[in-house]
Structures are given as C-alpha cells and as structure tokens.
XYZ file of C-alpha atoms in Angstrom:
403
model
C 36.084 -18.404 -5.722
C 33.588 -15.634 -6.407
C 35.506 -12.931 -4.534
C 36.238 -9.956 -6.766
C 37.937 -6.657 -6.206
C 35.980 -3.502 -6.914
C 37.339 -1.084 -9.449
C 36.605 1.567 -6.813
C 38.581 0.676 -3.678
C 36.691 3.145 -1.498
C 33.250 1.789 -2.361
C 31.388 -0.411 0.096
C 30.808 -3.977 -1.078
C 27.249 -4.954 -0.170
C 25.427 -8.244 -0.761
C 21.759 -8.068 -1.722
C 19.783 -11.253 -1.112
C 16.337 -10.038 -2.068
C 13.737 -11.526 -4.384
C 13.707 -9.762 -7.733
C 10.666 -11.408 -9.297
C 8.083 -9.301 -7.451
C 7.196 -5.632 -7.791
C 7.522 -5.216 -4.013
C 11.113 -6.471 -3.923
C 12.211 -4.558 -7.001
C 10.976 -1.336 -5.410
C 13.096 -2.111 -2.330
C 16.081 -2.569 -4.631
C 15.285 0.789 -6.267
C 15.420 2.454 -2.846
C 18.728 0.796 -1.959
C 20.234 1.804 -5.301
C 19.045 5.354 -4.817
C 20.683 5.661 -1.398
C 23.935 4.186 -2.718
C 23.912 6.548 -5.682
C 23.675 9.676 -3.536
C 26.349 8.378 -1.161
C 29.175 7.787 -3.615
C 28.070 4.439 -5.027
C 28.265 0.918 -3.636
C 29.646 -2.235 -5.214
C 26.730 -4.683 -5.090
C 26.787 -8.448 -5.146
C 23.320 -9.237 -6.415
C 22.074 -12.782 -6.356
C 19.292 -12.914 -8.979
C 16.696 -15.257 -7.625
C 13.014 -15.990 -7.420
C 10.908 -17.916 -4.941
C 12.201 -21.334 -5.977
C 15.911 -20.548 -6.341
C 18.461 -21.436 -3.608
C 18.891 -18.712 -1.032
C 22.295 -18.398 0.601
C 25.334 -16.168 0.806
C 28.381 -18.067 -0.503
C 31.033 -18.760 2.115
C 33.823 -17.147 0.069
C 32.075 -13.807 -0.538
C 33.856 -10.810 0.992
C 32.264 -7.473 1.730
C 31.168 -5.018 4.393
C 27.459 -5.675 4.802
C 24.269 -7.486 3.754
C 20.671 -6.509 3.065
C 18.440 -9.536 2.792
C 14.926 -10.873 2.866
C 15.702 -13.511 5.491
C 12.990 -16.039 4.795
C 14.422 -19.369 5.936
C 16.975 -20.890 8.288
C 19.591 -21.986 5.684
C 19.761 -18.427 4.366
C 20.030 -17.043 7.896
C 22.878 -19.434 8.693
C 24.797 -18.661 5.487
C 24.667 -14.946 6.339
C 25.533 -15.497 10.022
C 28.786 -17.229 9.032
C 30.142 -13.916 7.690
C 29.520 -11.984 10.909
C 28.777 -8.810 8.934
C 26.273 -6.022 9.648
C 22.993 -7.222 8.168
C 19.556 -5.680 7.653
C 16.473 -7.858 7.267
C 13.713 -6.365 5.074
C 11.258 -9.271 5.443
C 8.075 -9.446 7.523
C 9.092 -13.044 8.289
C 10.917 -13.810 11.522
C 11.678 -11.671 14.534
C 13.716 -8.524 14.970
C 16.990 -9.115 16.824
C 20.342 -7.387 17.320
C 22.060 -9.764 14.889
C 19.460 -9.290 12.143
C 17.677 -5.975 12.788
C 14.667 -5.190 10.630
C 13.696 -2.281 8.406
C 10.209 -2.998 7.082
C 6.920 -1.480 5.991
C 4.704 -1.236 9.058
C 2.185 -4.118 8.758
C 0.066 -3.068 11.755
C -0.353 0.435 10.349
C -1.256 -1.069 6.963
C -3.983 -3.203 8.546
C -5.363 -0.255 10.465
C -5.305 1.981 7.400
C -7.037 -0.582 5.176
C -9.788 -1.170 7.723
C -10.202 2.560 8.430
C -10.520 3.210 4.716
C -13.668 1.089 4.497
C -15.021 2.245 7.866
C -14.743 5.903 6.875
C -16.626 5.205 3.658
C -19.612 3.773 5.478
C -19.033 0.010 5.124
C -20.493 -2.056 7.949
C -18.927 -5.328 6.760
C -15.218 -5.843 6.036
C -13.730 -9.068 4.692
C -10.095 -10.135 4.732
C -8.083 -12.572 2.645
C -4.709 -13.189 4.287
C -1.386 -14.578 3.046
C -1.361 -18.046 1.474
C -0.471 -20.707 4.035
C 2.700 -21.739 2.228
C 4.173 -18.234 2.742
C 4.669 -19.017 6.418
C 3.792 -15.513 7.647
C 2.450 -14.749 11.088
C -0.421 -12.572 9.953
C -0.179 -9.348 11.972
C -2.481 -7.420 9.627
C -5.627 -9.387 10.528
C -5.748 -8.533 14.260
C -5.301 -4.811 13.594
C -7.847 -4.845 10.781
C -10.375 -6.677 12.945
C -9.828 -4.426 15.967
C -10.228 -1.259 13.889
C -13.417 -2.563 12.290
C -15.012 -3.758 15.529
C -14.115 -0.561 17.405
C -16.106 1.309 14.761
C -19.110 -0.998 15.197
C -18.394 -2.943 11.999
C -18.072 -6.676 11.536
C -14.982 -8.402 10.114
C -14.957 -11.681 8.164
C -11.866 -13.783 7.482
C -11.427 -16.084 4.510
C -10.072 -19.421 5.720
C -8.166 -21.199 2.924
C -8.113 -24.948 2.436
C -5.060 -26.145 4.440
C -4.526 -29.030 2.020
C -3.996 -26.669 -0.928
C -0.328 -25.664 -1.062
C 0.021 -24.434 -4.631
C 1.229 -20.900 -5.206
C -1.520 -20.263 -7.740
C -4.438 -18.881 -5.747
C -6.797 -20.222 -8.385
C -6.628 -23.542 -6.534
C -8.712 -21.927 -3.747
C -11.415 -20.868 -6.216
C -14.223 -23.148 -4.974
C -13.813 -22.135 -1.349
C -13.418 -18.454 -2.298
C -16.667 -18.495 -4.315
C -18.589 -19.899 -1.341
C -17.059 -17.305 1.003
C -17.806 -14.315 -1.241
C -21.382 -15.539 -1.749
C -21.883 -15.799 2.016
C -20.778 -12.239 2.822
C -23.464 -9.597 3.486
C -23.444 -6.883 0.848
C -22.124 -4.291 0.392
C -18.777 -5.456 1.755
C -15.249 -4.139 1.511
C -12.647 -6.879 1.114
C -8.990 -6.349 2.006
C -6.604 -8.703 0.190
C -3.052 -9.450 1.334
C -1.658 -8.869 -2.153
C -2.746 -7.921 -5.644
C -2.907 -11.495 -6.968
C -5.589 -12.321 -4.407
C -7.411 -9.056 -5.114
C -7.552 -9.980 -8.793
C -8.833 -13.466 -7.945
C -11.604 -11.977 -5.794
C -12.672 -9.740 -8.662
C -12.648 -12.637 -11.143
C -14.779 -14.619 -8.697
C -17.267 -11.753 -8.428
C -17.394 -11.388 -12.199
C -18.121 -15.088 -12.661
C -20.858 -14.974 -9.997
C -22.519 -11.819 -11.320
C -21.546 -9.825 -8.197
C -20.998 -6.136 -8.901
C -17.577 -4.633 -8.152
C -17.392 -2.117 -6.536
C -21.034 -1.540 -5.504
C -21.620 -4.941 -3.880
C -18.005 -5.918 -3.247
C -15.219 -3.327 -3.048
C -11.640 -4.640 -3.191
C -8.464 -3.174 -1.689
C -4.994 -4.759 -1.876
C -2.422 -4.306 0.892
C 0.485 -5.011 -1.481
C 0.569 -3.290 -4.862
C 1.550 -4.733 -8.218
C 0.659 -2.396 -11.120
C 0.899 -5.118 -13.764
C -1.483 -7.473 -11.947
C -3.852 -4.545 -11.380
C -3.752 -3.779 -15.095
C -4.589 -7.423 -15.837
C -7.591 -7.324 -13.486
C -11.170 -6.665 -14.669
C -10.868 -3.099 -13.331
C -7.927 -1.266 -11.683
C -7.440 -2.226 -8.032
C -7.096 0.188 -5.107
C -4.123 -0.434 -2.838
C -2.278 0.677 0.279
C 0.719 2.787 -0.714
C 3.380 1.319 1.554
C 6.375 3.455 0.487
C 8.465 0.429 -0.431
C 11.226 2.516 -2.010
C 11.544 4.246 1.358
C 12.037 0.836 3.002
C 14.952 0.188 0.652
C 16.413 3.657 1.157
C 16.162 3.459 4.967
C 17.544 -0.100 5.052
C 20.642 1.075 3.159
C 21.023 4.062 5.453
C 20.644 1.850 8.529
C 23.198 -0.610 7.175
C 25.738 2.162 6.635
C 25.155 3.318 10.233
C 25.921 -0.194 11.502
C 28.996 -0.492 9.297
C 30.230 2.793 10.801
C 30.000 1.335 14.304
C 26.413 2.134 15.286
C 24.446 -0.191 17.540
C 21.400 -2.108 16.305
C 18.033 -0.651 17.284
C 16.040 -2.288 20.047
C 12.952 -2.359 17.833
C 12.373 -2.675 14.070
C 12.513 0.498 12.000
C 8.933 0.679 10.717
C 8.043 2.717 7.635
C 4.392 3.820 7.896
C 2.118 3.593 4.845
C 1.419 6.748 2.895
C -2.289 6.226 2.379
C -4.697 4.453 0.067
C -4.468 4.945 -3.689
C -8.064 4.801 -4.837
C -8.886 3.089 -8.109
C -12.115 1.805 -9.643
C -12.318 -1.274 -7.376
C -13.388 0.850 -4.371
C -15.390 3.523 -6.180
C -18.529 2.335 -4.420
C -21.864 4.099 -4.667
C -23.605 2.991 -1.511
C -26.939 1.653 -0.550
C -30.206 0.776 -2.143
C -31.129 4.438 -1.969
C -30.927 5.517 -5.601
C -31.192 9.168 -4.627
C -27.982 8.939 -2.574
C -26.320 6.997 -5.387
C -27.240 9.726 -7.882
C -26.035 12.417 -5.483
C -22.627 10.781 -4.960
C -22.231 10.241 -8.702
C -23.084 13.910 -9.352
C -20.486 15.034 -6.795
C -17.781 12.921 -8.447
C -18.714 14.074 -11.935
C -18.484 17.731 -10.888
C -15.381 17.617 -8.741
C -13.730 20.213 -10.987
C -16.286 22.893 -10.131
C -17.331 24.426 -6.819
C -20.704 22.715 -6.363
C -22.649 22.942 -3.098
C -25.670 21.311 -1.477
C -28.046 23.684 -3.288
C -26.709 22.379 -6.602
C -27.462 18.826 -5.457
C -30.982 19.774 -4.373
C -31.657 21.403 -7.732
C -30.153 18.562 -9.764
C -32.068 15.873 -7.859
C -35.295 17.876 -7.500
C -35.605 17.023 -3.815
C -35.946 19.030 -0.612
C -32.765 19.857 1.273
C -34.087 18.274 4.466
C -34.945 15.012 2.715
C -31.510 14.899 1.104
C -29.800 15.553 4.450
C -31.838 12.863 6.218
C -31.199 10.226 3.568
C -27.459 10.968 3.453
C -27.104 10.635 7.213
C -29.133 7.425 7.244
C -27.092 5.797 4.471
C -23.605 7.319 4.688
C -23.582 8.596 8.284
C -22.550 12.056 7.037
C -24.103 15.104 5.405
C -24.089 15.985 1.683
C -21.796 18.933 2.470
C -19.302 16.596 4.174
C -19.394 14.251 1.176
C -18.598 17.166 -1.152
C -15.686 18.299 1.043
C -14.270 14.798 1.471
C -14.440 14.165 -2.270
C -12.702 17.444 -3.093
C -9.914 16.924 -0.577
C -9.316 13.348 -1.804
C -8.851 14.676 -5.324
C -6.498 17.394 -4.103
C -4.406 14.844 -2.213
C -4.218 12.612 -5.271
C -3.043 15.457 -7.515
C -0.454 16.576 -4.970
C 0.906 13.026 -4.600
C 0.851 11.863 -8.198
C 1.569 14.956 -10.319
C 4.032 17.828 -10.422
C 1.321 20.371 -11.306
C 1.745 23.785 -9.707
C -0.634 24.824 -6.939
C -2.186 27.347 -9.314
C -2.888 24.597 -11.856
C -4.284 22.280 -9.178
C -6.579 24.973 -7.777
C -7.878 25.639 -11.287
C -8.517 21.921 -11.972
C -10.389 21.415 -8.707
C -12.826 24.297 -8.973
C -11.279 26.756 -6.545
C -11.534 30.442 -7.371
C -7.837 31.011 -6.710
C -4.765 29.433 -5.173
C -5.378 31.102 -1.788
C -8.880 29.646 -1.630
C -7.518 26.177 -2.272
C -4.770 26.688 0.349
C -7.296 27.698 3.017
C -9.635 24.805 2.200
C -6.869 22.175 2.207
C -5.365 23.372 5.499
C -8.783 23.485 7.162
C -9.491 19.896 6.083
C -6.060 18.343 6.725
C -4.167 20.637 9.070
C -1.390 20.916 6.475
C -0.612 23.284 3.630
C -0.621 21.664 0.152
C 3.138 22.253 -0.056
C 3.798 20.515 3.255
C 1.548 17.600 2.263
C 3.349 17.176 -1.057
C 6.743 17.329 0.642
C 5.736 14.601 3.083
C 4.456 12.378 0.260
C 7.266 12.203 -2.317
C 6.286 10.810 -5.693
C 7.377 7.323 -6.623
C 10.868 7.672 -8.130
C 11.290 6.746 -11.771
C 14.440 5.307 -13.308
C 15.442 8.731 -14.597
C 14.160 10.604 -11.538
C 16.690 13.066 -10.216
C 14.598 14.416 -7.371
C 15.899 14.708 -3.795
C 16.712 11.540 -1.895
C 14.811 11.485 1.401
C 17.814 12.750 3.350
C-alpha cells in the first residue's frame, strides 16, 4: 500500500504525473507548486519519471485530484479508475469532459513564430516538426504555413525519415543536411524544440552556412541548457509554461470544488519571441542596408535618426530610403523605431529596472519621452506591458502569483 496520511489534514492530496526530465515539464511543476503555495499548500504525490519510465497512477493511491501529461492509453486508464477530477497538460490527445486540458496554445505559437520571420522581411520559412515517435498531431505546421502564405511567403517542411525512430535527432543528420542545402537563402527555420534547433545550427556550421544571415533559427519550445550548448544562443517562443502549471492547478481546484469542466481547452497564449543571436539576421546582399542595420543596433542606447544614418554611410537620404524599402519592405525610420521598441520590451520583460533607468539606457531624454514613444508604438504604457508580461519566477521569487 502506498496510501499515506498527510500531516496536514486540511491540505488537498494531488497526484502529479508529469515528466520531470525536460525543462518544459519542470516549469509546469513550478507553476503548480506556486499556486499550491499561495493557496495554503497541497500534499503532492509526485511520480518521478522520464520518457522511458512506466506511467500509471497506482490503484491504491487516495487523493482529491490529478494533474497529468496524459500521453498513452495505459496511463489514461489508470487515472480513470480513480474517478477523480483530472487536468491534462499535454498537447497529445483530445480535450474532453473527463480529462479537460490546460495547455500552451499551439496554434498561437505557430502563428507567432511565422509572423516573427514575416515581419522581419523573410520570404522563405522552413519548419522542422516533432519527431515521428512523439505521436503528436502537428497543429503548429498548418498555422505556420497559413500565416506565411497569407503574407506572400513560401513555407518548406522538413520530412524526416519514417524508418528512423531513435530519440536522438542526430540520426536524421543526412536528410537534414540535404534539406537545409536545398532551401533558398536567406531562410528562417522554425524548430519544434530546442534540440532540433541546435541540430540545425550544427548542420549549418558543418556545411559552412552562416547563422543567422543565411539561416535564422527559432525554437518553439525553450530549453536554456540546450541553447547554451548550441554554437550560438537560440531564439525561442516564450510560451509562459509556468502559467500553464498555475492555471492547471487553479482549474483543478475549481473542479474539486464542484465546478463543471470547460467545453473547450483552456489555452495559454504565448508571450512573444525572445530574440537571441540565432535570429539576429542582417538581410540581403545589399551591404549598405547591412551596415545601416548594424549601425542602428550598435547605437540603440542613443537617440539616432535617419540623418545620422545618412551621415555615417555617406549616402543620399533618397537612396537609403529606396534601398531599405526594396530589401526590408520598410523605411530606415521604421527600422530605428522597431529596434528601439524591441529593446524596450526586452528590458521591461527581463529586468526589474525602473522606468527612469530604462529610459536612460535606451536613449530617451526623459521618462515621459519614453512613455509617449512606447504607447504610440504598442498602444500600452510600459507599466501595463510589464504587468501583462510577468518575469519568469525564480526559486526564491516572492512576487505576486497571477491571481
């Protein structure tokens, strides 16, 4: 018998059947723990397991609810036997009243990833989907393709070798090399997860293909360690995984209290794209535009304008405007504004600097100037943007709890 009595009789006893070997799953567990902590504490039954370990809820476990990554039928059946409120946090399977889902929104992630490359002037977008052995119905690809084609871009899908079942993506290396070679350049490639993104970059390095100027790489699923082990840091979609965990715990408590399951999955939209070196592309064969973009990035902490670009490049304003619109489909002034607002967003999301400090670091004359610029560009005040994009909680983070 594994049944045990909690030292705290009023605490909910919750079973967690979630992978703990991946960064994604551990962040879900962080979110669940955070919700439980601010709601009096829960007594967890945690089944430590990885991909190859048995997945089931023992028949003699007793508790009030379950949060699980329901990835196969034996696990589903072992949970169903208990007839307890259950939340499914996996993209696998369908949403239903018995196993309602709380998940990161995969369609929004596909749209965001594709839009990211479209907005940066890419005409070609590649996609490497989940390995076949994962068993996922790939809902990211259709949204990515639709977004690209609606913008007049072309999408390319990597088709893995169906006879290769190994988890190590290195076994697809030969086919991946041929695919990357065949793509028109420059191309932005969206990878299902960070392991694939790293493999793409290793392939490019071995083939003498420049990342990010010929091939830019963006991962849908983040893993900071794998990114650190890559040739250069990898950009990724910030999918607010801790929020998935937090909302799944909150939804479970609602069901335990007598609430009815939702008709549709509770989808947590992505926060945005975290830009790293793998997508820091300087476009085109036009060296003048390349130099201009590099100058804008190097001087993002001062209030440069188009006249500064003209003087630095020793070119006429009209010529600069024409070449920017031909290559990037936008003006030099728009490129300056977009670059400055991206930096502001990044500082607001990833630091706790005051608005005065941020305005000083980004070349604004004063805080009010920065406030006006940010609201004009985004429709939000910096404070509202920061509030809607909470920083990733740390183990010792005592910030508010998304309530």
